[in-house]
Coordinates of C-alpha atoms in Angstrom, one line a residue:
Chain A
X25 CA -212.8 -5.9 117.2
X26 CA -209.3 -7.5 115.9
X27 CA -206.0 -6.4 117.3
X28 CA -202.1 -6.6 116.9
X29 CA -202.0 -9.2 119.3
X30 CA -205.2 -11.4 117.2
X31 CA -203.6 -14.5 115.8
X32 CA -206.2 -14.1 112.6
X33 CA -203.7 -10.7 111.4
X34 CA -200.8 -12.8 112.7
X35 CA -199.4 -13.9 109.8
X36 CA -199.8 -10.4 108.2
X37 CA -197.5 -8.8 110.6
X38 CA -194.9 -10.7 109.9
X39 CA -195.1 -10.5 106.0
X40 CA -194.9 -6.6 107.3
X41 CA -191.9 -6.6 110.1
X42 CA -190.4 -9.3 106.9
X43 CA -191.3 -7.1 104.3
X44 CA -189.8 -4.3 105.7
X45 CA -186.6 -5.6 107.1
X46 CA -186.0 -7.1 103.3
X47 CA -186.6 -3.3 102.3
X48 CA -184.2 -1.9 105.1
X49 CA -181.9 -4.1 103.8
X50 CA -181.7 -2.9 100.0
X51 CA -181.8 0.6 100.8
X52 CA -179.1 0.3 104.0
X53 CA -176.5 -1.9 103.1
X54 CA -173.6 -1.4 101.0
X55 CA -172.5 -4.6 100.0
X56 CA -174.3 -6.0 96.8
X57 CA -174.4 -9.4 98.0
X58 CA -176.1 -8.3 101.0
X59 CA -178.5 -6.7 98.7
X60 CA -179.6 -9.1 97.2
X61 CA -180.0 -11.1 100.4
X62 CA -182.5 -8.2 101.1
X63 CA -184.4 -8.4 98.1
X64 CA -185.1 -12.3 98.8
X65 CA -186.4 -11.5 101.5
X66 CA -188.8 -8.6 100.5
X67 CA -190.1 -10.7 97.5
X68 CA -190.0 -14.4 100.0
X69 CA -193.0 -11.7 102.5
X70 CA -194.8 -11.4 98.8
X71 CA -194.3 -14.9 98.4
X72 CA -195.7 -15.8 102.4
X73 CA -198.9 -12.6 101.9
X74 CA -200.1 -14.5 98.9
X75 CA -200.1 -17.2 100.4
X76 CA -201.6 -16.3 103.7
X77 CA -204.7 -14.4 101.6
X78 CA -205.6 -18.3 99.8
X79 CA -206.0 -20.4 104.0
X80 CA -209.6 -21.5 104.0
X81 CA -210.2 -22.1 107.6
X82 CA -210.5 -25.8 108.1
X83 CA -209.6 -25.8 103.9
X84 CA -207.5 -28.2 103.1
X85 CA -205.6 -29.1 99.4
X86 CA -207.1 -28.6 96.6
X87 CA -206.9 -32.3 95.6
X88 CA -210.2 -33.8 95.2
X89 CA -211.0 -36.7 98.1
X90 CA -214.5 -38.0 99.7
X91 CA -215.5 -37.1 102.5
X92 CA -213.3 -33.7 102.1
X93 CA -215.7 -30.3 100.3
X94 CA -213.5 -27.3 102.1
X95 CA -210.6 -26.8 100.0
X96 CA -208.0 -23.4 100.1
X97 CA -207.5 -21.4 97.0
X98 CA -205.5 -22.5 95.1
X99 CA -204.8 -20.2 92.5
X100 CA -202.9 -17.6 94.8
X101 CA -200.4 -20.5 95.5
X102 CA -200.0 -21.2 91.6
X103 CA -199.0 -18.1 91.2
X104 CA -196.1 -17.2 93.3
X105 CA -195.4 -20.8 91.7
X106 CA -194.1 -18.7 88.4
X107 CA -193.2 -15.0 91.3
X108 CA -190.5 -18.0 92.7
X109 CA -189.5 -19.2 89.1
X110 CA -188.9 -14.7 88.7
X111 CA -187.2 -15.1 91.9
X112 CA -184.4 -18.0 90.9
X113 CA -184.0 -15.7 87.9
X114 CA -184.3 -12.2 89.3
X115 CA -180.9 -13.2 91.8
X116 CA -179.4 -15.6 89.6
X117 CA -178.6 -12.5 87.2
X118 CA -177.7 -10.2 90.3
X119 CA -175.5 -12.1 91.8
X120 CA -173.8 -13.0 87.9
X121 CA -173.5 -9.8 88.2
X122 CA -171.7 -8.4 91.9
X123 CA -169.2 -11.4 90.1
X124 CA -168.6 -9.4 86.6
X125 CA -169.0 -6.0 89.2
X126 CA -166.3 -7.2 91.3
X127 CA -163.7 -8.5 88.6
X128 CA -163.7 -5.1 86.7
X129 CA -163.1 -3.0 89.9
X130 CA -162.5 -5.3 92.5
X131 CA -164.7 -4.9 95.7
X132 CA -168.4 -5.4 95.2
X133 CA -169.0 -2.4 98.3
X134 CA -171.3 0.5 97.0
X135 CA -170.3 3.2 98.0
X136 CA -165.9 1.5 97.1
X137 CA -167.6 1.4 93.5
X138 CA -169.4 4.6 94.0
X139 CA -166.5 6.6 94.4
X140 CA -164.4 5.6 91.5
X141 CA -167.4 6.8 89.2
X142 CA -167.3 10.1 90.8
X143 CA -163.9 9.9 89.8
X144 CA -163.6 8.5 86.6
X145 CA -166.6 11.6 86.4
X146 CA -164.7 14.4 86.6
Chain B
X27 CA -205.0 -16.9 61.3
X28 CA -206.5 -14.3 61.8
X29 CA -208.2 -14.9 64.5
X30 CA -205.3 -15.8 66.8
X31 CA -203.4 -12.7 66.0
X32 CA -203.6 -10.8 69.6
X33 CA -201.3 -14.3 70.6
X34 CA -199.5 -14.9 68.1
X35 CA -197.9 -11.2 68.5
X36 CA -196.1 -12.1 71.7
X37 CA -195.8 -16.0 70.4
X38 CA -194.3 -15.2 67.5
X39 CA -191.2 -13.5 68.8
X40 CA -191.3 -15.7 72.7
X41 CA -190.8 -19.1 70.5
X42 CA -188.0 -17.9 67.6
X43 CA -186.1 -16.4 70.8
X44 CA -184.1 -19.5 71.3
X45 CA -183.7 -20.4 67.7
X46 CA -180.4 -17.9 68.3
X47 CA -179.1 -19.6 70.5
X48 CA -179.0 -23.0 67.6
X49 CA -178.1 -20.1 65.5
X50 CA -175.1 -18.9 67.6
X51 CA -174.0 -17.3 64.3
X52 CA -173.9 -13.6 65.1
X53 CA -174.8 -12.3 61.7
X54 CA -177.2 -15.0 60.8
X55 CA -178.7 -14.2 64.6
X56 CA -179.3 -10.9 63.1
X57 CA -181.2 -12.4 60.3
X58 CA -183.4 -14.1 62.6
X59 CA -184.2 -11.5 65.3
X60 CA -185.1 -9.0 61.8
X61 CA -187.2 -11.3 60.0
X62 CA -189.2 -12.3 63.7
X63 CA -189.5 -8.7 64.6
X64 CA -190.8 -6.9 61.5
X65 CA -193.4 -9.7 61.2
X66 CA -194.0 -8.8 64.8
X67 CA -194.6 -5.3 63.3
X68 CA -196.8 -6.4 60.3
X69 CA -198.7 -8.5 63.2
X70 CA -199.6 -5.3 65.1
X71 CA -199.7 -3.6 62.2
X72 CA -203.2 -5.3 60.4
X73 CA -204.6 -5.3 64.2
X74 CA -204.2 -1.3 64.6
X75 CA -205.8 -1.3 61.2
X76 CA -208.3 -4.3 62.8
X77 CA -209.3 -2.4 66.2
X78 CA -209.9 1.5 64.4
X79 CA -212.3 -0.4 61.8
X80 CA -213.9 -3.2 63.8
X81 CA -213.4 -2.1 67.6
X82 CA -212.5 -4.2 70.6
X83 CA -211.0 -8.1 70.2
X84 CA -211.1 -10.3 72.9
X85 CA -208.9 -13.1 72.6
X86 CA -209.7 -16.2 75.0
X87 CA -206.3 -18.1 74.9
X88 CA -207.0 -21.9 75.7
X89 CA -210.5 -20.8 75.1
X90 CA -211.0 -20.8 78.6
X91 CA -214.0 -17.9 79.4
X92 CA -211.9 -14.7 81.3
X93 CA -212.9 -14.2 84.4
X94 CA -210.9 -18.0 85.1
X95 CA -208.8 -17.6 81.9
X96 CA -206.8 -14.8 80.6
X97 CA -207.5 -13.5 78.2
X98 CA -205.7 -11.2 76.1
X99 CA -207.8 -7.8 75.1
X100 CA -207.1 -5.3 72.1
X101 CA -208.5 -1.4 71.7
X102 CA -207.4 0.9 69.9
X103 CA -204.6 2.6 72.8
X104 CA -202.6 -1.4 73.0
X105 CA -203.1 -1.3 69.5
X106 CA -201.3 1.7 69.4
X107 CA -198.9 1.1 71.7
X108 CA -197.8 -2.4 70.3
X109 CA -197.1 -0.1 66.9
X110 CA -195.0 1.8 68.6
X111 CA -193.2 -1.0 70.5
X112 CA -192.7 -2.9 66.6
X113 CA -191.6 -0.5 64.7
X114 CA -188.9 0.6 67.2
X115 CA -187.9 -2.9 67.8
X116 CA -188.7 -3.6 64.0
X117 CA -186.5 -0.2 62.7
X118 CA -183.1 -0.6 64.7
X119 CA -182.6 -3.8 64.3
X120 CA -181.2 -3.0 60.7
X121 CA -179.3 -0.4 62.9
X122 CA -178.4 -2.7 65.4
X123 CA -175.6 -4.0 63.2
X124 CA -173.3 -2.5 62.8
X125 CA -173.6 -0.8 66.4
X126 CA -173.7 -4.1 68.6
X127 CA -170.9 -5.5 66.5
X128 CA -168.2 -2.8 67.4
X129 CA -169.9 -2.4 70.6
X130 CA -170.2 -6.0 71.8
X131 CA -168.1 -8.5 71.9
X132 CA -168.9 -11.6 69.3
X133 CA -169.3 -14.5 70.4
X134 CA -171.6 -12.9 72.6
X135 CA -173.8 -11.2 69.9
X136 CA -176.1 -14.4 69.2
X137 CA -177.2 -13.7 73.2
X138 CA -177.6 -10.4 72.0
X139 CA -179.7 -11.1 69.9
X140 CA -182.3 -13.6 71.6
X141 CA -182.3 -10.8 74.6
X142 CA -183.7 -8.5 72.2
X143 CA -186.4 -11.3 71.1
X144 CA -187.3 -11.9 75.0
X145 CA -187.3 -7.9 75.5
X146 CA -189.5 -7.2 72.8
X147 CA -192.5 -10.0 73.9
X148 CA -192.3 -9.1 77.4
X149 CA -193.0 -5.0 76.1
X150 CA -195.9 -7.2 74.0
X151 CA -196.8 -8.8 76.4
X152 CA -197.5 -6.0 79.4
X153 CA -199.1 -4.5 75.8
X154 CA -202.1 -7.2 74.8
X155 CA -202.8 -8.5 78.3
X156 CA -205.8 -8.1 80.1
X157 CA -204.9 -10.0 82.8
X158 CA -203.1 -8.0 86.3
X159 CA -200.6 -11.3 86.9
X160 CA -199.8 -12.1 84.2
X161 CA -199.1 -8.1 83.4
X162 CA -196.2 -8.8 85.8
X163 CA -195.0 -11.8 84.2
X164 CA -194.1 -10.3 81.2
X165 CA -193.2 -7.2 83.4
X166 CA -190.7 -9.8 84.5
X167 CA -190.0 -11.1 80.8
X168 CA -188.8 -7.0 79.6
X169 CA -187.0 -6.1 82.8
X170 CA -184.8 -9.4 82.8
X171 CA -183.7 -9.4 79.5
X172 CA -183.2 -5.9 79.7
X173 CA -180.9 -6.2 82.6
X174 CA -179.1 -8.3 80.4
X175 CA -178.3 -5.9 77.1
X176 CA -177.6 -3.1 79.3
X177 CA -175.1 -5.3 80.8
X178 CA -173.1 -6.1 77.7
X179 CA -171.9 -2.1 77.2
X180 CA -168.3 -2.2 77.0
X181 CA -167.9 -0.2 79.8
X182 CA -168.1 -1.6 82.7
X183 CA -170.2 1.2 84.4
X184 CA -173.2 -1.1 82.6
X185 CA -172.8 -3.3 84.8
X186 CA -173.1 -1.2 87.9
X187 CA -175.5 0.8 86.2
X188 CA -178.1 -2.9 85.4
X189 CA -177.4 -3.7 89.1
X190 CA -179.4 -0.6 90.4
X191 CA -182.3 -1.0 87.2
X192 CA -182.3 -4.4 88.9
X193 CA -182.1 -3.6 92.3
X194 CA -184.7 -0.5 91.4
X195 CA -186.6 -2.3 88.9
X196 CA -187.3 -5.6 91.0
X197 CA -188.6 -3.5 94.2
X198 CA -191.4 -1.9 91.3
X199 CA -192.4 -5.2 90.0
X200 CA -192.3 -6.1 93.6
X201 CA -195.1 -3.5 94.9
X202 CA -197.0 -4.2 91.6
X203 CA -197.5 -7.6 92.8
X204 CA -198.5 -7.1 96.0
X205 CA -200.8 -4.1 94.6
X206 CA -202.3 -7.0 92.8
X207 CA -202.7 -8.9 96.0
X208 CA -204.4 -6.2 97.5
X209 CA -207.4 -5.8 95.0
X210 CA -207.5 -10.3 94.5
X211 CA -208.2 -10.1 98.3
X212 CA -210.9 -7.6 98.2
X213 CA -212.3 -9.2 95.1
X214 CA -211.2 -12.3 94.1
X215 CA -210.1 -11.1 90.3
X216 CA -207.4 -11.3 88.5
X217 CA -208.8 -9.8 85.1
X218 CA -208.8 -6.2 84.9
X219 CA -211.8 -5.9 83.3
X220 CA -214.1 -8.0 86.2
X221 CA -211.7 -6.1 88.7
X222 CA -213.0 -3.0 87.3
X223 CA -216.7 -3.9 87.9
X224 CA -215.6 -5.8 91.3
X225 CA -213.3 -2.7 92.8
X226 CA -216.2 0.2 92.8
X227 CA -217.6 -1.9 95.7
X228 CA -214.9 -1.8 97.9
X229 CA -213.5 1.5 96.5
X230 CA -213.1 2.9 100.7
X231 CA -211.7 0.5 102.0
X232 CA -207.8 1.1 102.8
X233 CA -206.9 -2.0 100.7
X234 CA -207.5 -0.7 97.9
X235 CA -206.4 2.3 98.8
X236 CA -202.8 0.8 99.1
X237 CA -203.1 -1.2 96.1
X238 CA -203.4 2.1 94.6
X239 CA -200.4 3.2 96.1
X240 CA -198.5 0.7 95.8
X241 CA -199.0 -0.6 91.7
X242 CA -198.9 3.5 91.1
X243 CA -195.6 3.3 92.7
X244 CA -194.3 0.5 91.7
X245 CA -194.8 1.2 88.2
X246 CA -193.6 4.7 88.5
X247 CA -190.3 2.8 89.2
X248 CA -190.8 0.8 85.5
X249 CA -191.5 4.4 83.9
X250 CA -188.6 6.8 85.4
X251 CA -191.4 9.1 87.0
X252 CA -189.8 11.9 88.8
X253 CA -188.6 10.9 92.5
X254 CA -188.4 7.5 91.0
X255 CA -186.4 7.6 87.8
X256 CA -182.8 7.1 89.7
X257 CA -181.6 4.3 88.1
X258 CA -183.0 5.6 84.1
X259 CA -179.5 8.3 83.2
X260 CA -177.1 5.5 83.6
X261 CA -178.9 2.7 81.8
X262 CA -179.5 4.5 78.9
X263 CA -176.2 5.8 79.0
X264 CA -173.8 3.2 79.4
X265 CA -175.9 0.1 77.8
X266 CA -175.1 -0.7 74.0
X267 CA -176.6 1.9 71.5
X268 CA -179.0 0.4 69.9
X269 CA -180.1 -0.8 73.2
X270 CA -180.6 3.0 74.5
X271 CA -182.5 3.9 70.8
X272 CA -184.4 0.6 71.8
X273 CA -184.8 0.5 75.3
X274 CA -185.7 4.5 75.7
X275 CA -188.2 5.0 73.2
X276 CA -190.0 1.5 74.3
X277 CA -189.9 0.5 77.5
X278 CA -190.4 3.4 79.4
X279 CA -193.4 3.6 77.4
X280 CA -194.7 0.3 77.6
X281 CA -194.3 1.1 81.4
X282 CA -196.9 4.6 81.3
X283 CA -199.4 2.2 79.4
X284 CA -199.3 -0.2 81.6
X285 CA -200.0 2.7 84.0
X286 CA -202.6 3.6 82.0
X287 CA -204.5 0.4 82.0
X288 CA -204.8 0.2 85.9
X289 CA -205.8 3.6 86.4
X290 CA -208.5 4.5 84.5
X291 CA -209.3 0.8 83.5
X292 CA -209.7 -1.0 86.8
X293 CA -209.6 1.8 88.5
X294 CA -211.5 4.5 86.6
X295 CA -214.9 2.8 87.7
X296 CA -213.4 4.0 91.4
X297 CA -213.4 7.9 92.2
X298 CA -210.2 7.3 94.0
X299 CA -208.2 9.1 91.2
X300 CA -210.3 11.4 88.1
X301 CA -210.6 14.5 90.6
X302 CA -208.3 13.5 93.4
X303 CA -205.4 14.1 95.7
X304 CA -204.0 11.5 93.9
X305 CA -204.0 13.0 90.2
X306 CA -203.2 16.4 92.0
X307 CA -200.0 14.8 93.5
X308 CA -198.8 13.5 89.9
X309 CA -199.5 16.7 87.8
X310 CA -196.7 18.1 90.5
X311 CA -195.1 14.8 90.3
X312 CA -194.4 15.6 87.1
X313 CA -194.1 19.3 86.1
X314 CA -190.9 19.1 88.9
X315 CA -189.8 15.9 86.8
X316 CA -190.4 18.1 83.8
X317 CA -188.1 20.6 85.6
X318 CA -185.4 19.0 87.3
X319 CA -185.3 16.3 84.1
X320 CA -184.7 20.0 81.5
X321 CA -182.6 21.3 84.9
X322 CA -179.9 18.2 84.5
X323 CA -179.5 17.9 80.9
X324 CA -178.1 21.3 80.5
X325 CA -174.8 20.2 83.7
X326 CA -174.4 17.1 82.1
X327 CA -171.1 16.3 78.7
X328 CA -171.6 13.2 77.8
X329 CA -174.8 13.7 74.9
X330 CA -176.3 9.9 76.0
X331 CA -176.9 10.7 79.5
X332 CA -178.0 14.4 78.9
X333 CA -180.9 12.7 76.4
X334 CA -181.5 10.3 79.2
X335 CA -182.0 13.3 81.4
X336 CA -184.7 14.7 78.8
X337 CA -186.4 11.4 78.8
X338 CA -187.0 11.9 82.7
X339 CA -188.4 15.7 81.5
X340 CA -190.2 14.5 78.8
X341 CA -191.8 11.3 80.3
X342 CA -193.3 14.5 83.1
X343 CA -195.8 15.6 79.9
X344 CA -196.8 12.8 79.3
X345 CA -198.0 12.0 83.0
X346 CA -198.5 15.3 83.5
X347 CA -201.2 14.0 81.2
X348 CA -202.4 11.3 83.3
X349 CA -202.7 13.7 86.0
X350 CA -205.3 15.5 83.9
X351 CA -207.2 12.7 83.7
X352 CA -209.8 14.5 81.1
X353 CA -209.9 13.5 77.5
X354 CA -207.7 16.2 75.8
X355 CA -205.1 15.4 78.7
X356 CA -204.8 11.7 77.2
X357 CA -204.8 12.7 74.0
X358 CA -202.1 14.8 74.7
X359 CA -200.2 12.8 76.7
X360 CA -200.8 9.3 74.9
X361 CA -199.9 11.1 71.7
X362 CA -196.7 11.8 73.4
X363 CA -195.5 8.8 73.6
X364 CA -195.8 7.7 70.5
X365 CA -193.9 11.1 69.0
X366 CA -191.4 11.0 71.9
X367 CA -190.9 6.9 70.9
X368 CA -189.4 8.8 67.3
X369 CA -187.7 11.5 68.2
X370 CA -186.2 9.8 71.0
X371 CA -185.4 7.2 68.8
X372 CA -183.1 9.0 66.4
X373 CA -181.9 11.6 68.7
X374 CA -180.0 8.5 70.5
X375 CA -179.6 7.3 66.6
X376 CA -177.7 9.8 66.2
X377 CA -176.0 9.7 68.9
X378 CA -175.0 5.7 68.3
X379 CA -173.3 6.5 65.6
X380 CA -171.3 9.5 65.9
X381 CA -170.4 7.0 69.6
X382 CA -169.1 4.7 66.2
X383 CA -167.2 7.1 64.5
X384 CA -166.0 8.8 67.8
X385 CA -166.3 6.3 70.0
X386 CA -167.1 8.9 72.7
X387 CA -169.8 10.8 72.9
X388 CA -168.8 13.5 75.4
X389 CA -169.5 16.8 75.1
X390 CA -165.5 17.8 73.6
X391 CA -165.0 14.9 71.4
X392 CA -167.4 15.9 69.1
X393 CA -166.2 19.8 68.3
X394 CA -167.2 20.4 65.0
X395 CA -169.1 17.1 63.4
X396 CA -170.9 19.0 62.5
X397 CA -168.5 19.0 59.8
X398 CA -167.3 15.5 60.1
X399 CA -171.1 13.6 59.9
X400 CA -173.3 16.0 58.6
X401 CA -176.4 13.3 57.4
X402 CA -176.5 12.2 61.3
X403 CA -175.9 16.0 62.3
X404 CA -178.9 16.6 60.9
X405 CA -180.7 14.0 62.2
X406 CA -179.9 15.1 66.2
X407 CA -181.0 18.6 65.4
X408 CA -184.6 17.3 63.4
X409 CA -184.9 15.3 66.6
X410 CA -183.5 18.1 69.2
X411 CA -185.6 20.8 67.2
X412 CA -188.3 18.5 68.0
X413 CA -187.2 17.9 72.3
X414 CA -188.0 21.4 72.4
X415 CA -191.5 21.4 71.3
X416 CA -190.8 23.8 67.7
X417 CA -193.8 23.5 64.7
X418 CA -193.2 20.9 62.3
X419 CA -191.9 18.2 64.0
X420 CA -193.6 15.7 65.8
X421 CA -192.5 17.4 69.3
X422 CA -195.7 20.6 68.9
X423 CA -198.1 18.6 67.6
X424 CA -198.1 16.8 71.5
X425 CA -197.0 19.9 73.4
X426 CA -199.2 22.4 71.8
X427 CA -202.4 19.2 72.6
X428 CA -200.3 19.1 76.4
X429 CA -200.8 23.2 76.2
X430 CA -204.9 23.4 75.0
X431 CA -206.2 20.2 77.4
X432 CA -204.7 22.5 80.3
X433 CA -206.7 26.1 78.8
X434 CA -209.2 23.9 78.9
X435 CA -209.0 23.2 82.3
X436 CA -209.0 26.6 84.0
X437 CA -204.5 25.3 84.2
X438 CA -203.6 29.1 83.4
X439 CA -199.8 27.7 85.3
X440 CA -200.1 24.4 84.2
X441 CA -199.7 25.4 80.5
X442 CA -197.0 28.2 81.6
X443 CA -195.0 25.1 82.5
X444 CA -195.1 23.2 80.1
X445 CA -193.8 25.7 77.4
X446 CA -190.5 27.6 80.2
X447 CA -189.9 23.4 80.6
X448 CA -189.4 23.2 76.6
X449 CA -187.2 26.3 77.1
X450 CA -184.7 24.4 78.4
X451 CA -184.8 22.1 76.0
X452 CA -183.5 24.6 74.0
X453 CA -180.3 25.6 76.7
X454 CA -179.2 21.1 75.7
X455 CA -180.7 21.2 72.2
X456 CA -177.6 24.8 71.9
X457 CA -175.1 22.7 73.5
X458 CA -174.4 20.6 71.1
X459 CA -175.1 22.5 67.9
X460 CA -172.4 24.8 69.1
X461 CA -170.3 22.4 69.6
X462 CA -170.8 20.1 66.8
X463 CA -171.8 23.5 64.2
X464 CA -169.3 26.5 65.7
X465 CA -166.4 24.4 66.7
X466 CA -163.1 23.6 64.8
X467 CA -162.9 19.8 64.7
X468 CA -159.6 19.1 66.7
X469 CA -156.4 17.7 65.1
X470 CA -156.3 14.9 62.5
X471 CA -159.5 14.4 62.4
X472 CA -161.3 12.8 59.5
X473 CA -162.5 14.9 57.0
X474 CA -165.3 13.0 56.7
X475 CA -166.6 10.4 58.3
X476 CA -170.1 9.2 58.5
X477 CA -171.4 6.0 60.0
X478 CA -172.8 3.1 57.7
X479 CA -175.9 3.0 55.7
X480 CA -177.2 0.1 57.5
X481 CA -177.0 3.1 60.7
X482 CA -177.6 6.0 58.6
X483 CA -180.9 4.7 56.6
X484 CA -183.1 3.9 59.4
X485 CA -182.4 7.4 61.3
X486 CA -182.5 9.1 58.5
X487 CA -186.4 7.2 58.9
X488 CA -187.2 8.3 62.2
X489 CA -186.3 12.5 61.4
X490 CA -188.7 11.9 57.8
X491 CA -191.3 10.4 61.3
X492 CA -190.6 13.5 62.7
X493 CA -191.1 15.8 60.1
X494 CA -193.7 13.9 58.6
X495 CA -195.7 13.2 62.0
X496 CA -195.5 17.1 62.7
X497 CA -196.8 18.2 59.6
X498 CA -199.8 15.7 59.3
X499 CA -200.5 15.6 63.3
X500 CA -204.0 14.8 62.3
X501 CA -203.8 10.6 62.0
X502 CA -201.9 10.4 65.2
X503 CA -203.7 12.7 67.3
X504 CA -207.5 10.6 65.8
X505 CA -205.4 7.3 67.0
X506 CA -204.2 9.1 70.5
X507 CA -208.2 10.3 70.5
X508 CA -209.1 7.6 69.9
X509 CA -207.4 5.8 72.8
X510 CA -208.1 8.3 75.2
X511 CA -211.6 7.2 74.6
X512 CA -210.8 3.8 74.5
X513 CA -209.9 3.9 78.3
X514 CA -212.3 6.7 79.2
X515 CA -214.6 5.7 78.3
X516 CA -217.7 3.0 79.8
X517 CA -216.4 0.3 78.2
X518 CA -213.2 0.2 79.2
X519 CA -214.8 -0.9 82.3
X520 CA -215.4 -3.7 80.1
X521 CA -218.9 -4.2 81.5
X522 CA -220.5 -6.2 78.3

């Protein structure tokens, strides 16, 4: 039986803890920058998830060399390289939007922005 | 050249987009974008023709055989979606010229067309690819560029709408790759056809079940499935008019296509979906969405936002078709995908033209618009009738197909739901018609002031298409039927 305390699954438990932390920050925080930070934590947990998945116990980096028979799976690493680029782009765009929002509304608190917008709707 | 059409479809707009930065001129980059998008449209038409004539097209990138390499697969389902997105993309550009000049500041216009082409690339890529991870990359290309497009709206609220869409969209896409990762864990493959053969062996592990849930929720966020739709209304309402036309007719459609592909092609061989609680759940979500969207639309004073909520309701019809999981229901969902793109495009174009002339699309400001802009209002009327589902318009064809499909399954309450939610559509369309035709124009309004011809012609074309495909429903129904067969049939599983 593999229980939650088993070291083999420890990585996955960390991934889930990070994932939920990030998700919680996105939902619960009103500060727009903190939301982006939460989003980052959430994405990084997925990166970790892919990297853990690729690890083969006793395997080494996928470099051809004499005497090495066992390699970790390189494909998820390559995939996650792409996802990291996407994550950087999203963060940059999100922060750029926050700058513009701050110029337009003079605040980066979501609840204050909502109050202004509800005023406009009326 | 011809065997390379599937990849050219993606590469042409992708590589042509950065040239806008070199052109740096509003008019030139518009012209460039128009030429490129029309080329993409013709490629899509040729592909559809080839698929209907000779069936599945498989293109291996760099000649690496699947499942190691990435492959593009074109069947009736994605050929149809390709034609929809490139056609809307091509018809929107002539319209966009005047509209964008008015709503986006001059130095940013070339960037607008750059993003427009990148967004088109992303949407085309999602549609053509047969690789689950590749789909994610294109999903992000189209999403990132559409956040930028939305934020270019004149109102400062475009910025917050774009920001919220960014948060929700990124969550959705990340959910999707979690799902893909879980599938990869169990099967060691990312190729959709390959997954379809490998998944049934492991379909009752909790990992695959979780993967399915993550994928459906992730794509549900992207396609604005009812409880996950909250980003949509403001994003559509505050984006520049041309962007609203483009995104409303394509972005959600492509996400629905991706859901169809994942649910039927990838998970088709497993018994996780068809006839299970998950398909029942989709039907409930679709029905609630149809009513909630239409109901909220009734109380909107901003016509753009009204149409945005109406989109939430219309997405419900398409999800309903997926949830039915029968060939007839799926045909209804796919034909509605096409029909809704045409009629929502026409409706948003008409509203965009009103915004161009009046400077606002709040109901109070549109009093008597039927006399000031008779052609535009007529286009809106046609699109509105189609949203309701009156005969002779495309809306009727798809609703009729959906009603028949639900009756064939013996679900009369679903059929009743389709009819009742159409009644709600009458109310919100009527609110605009009443203001447009029965109220006197405000003091000081110019007698006749239509939008420029470059905006009128595209919207008339779409309104004409609304009626044309409403009378001649056979063509679209036949293609949608083939698409449904391609998705549900055994061949779709990619089994050789």
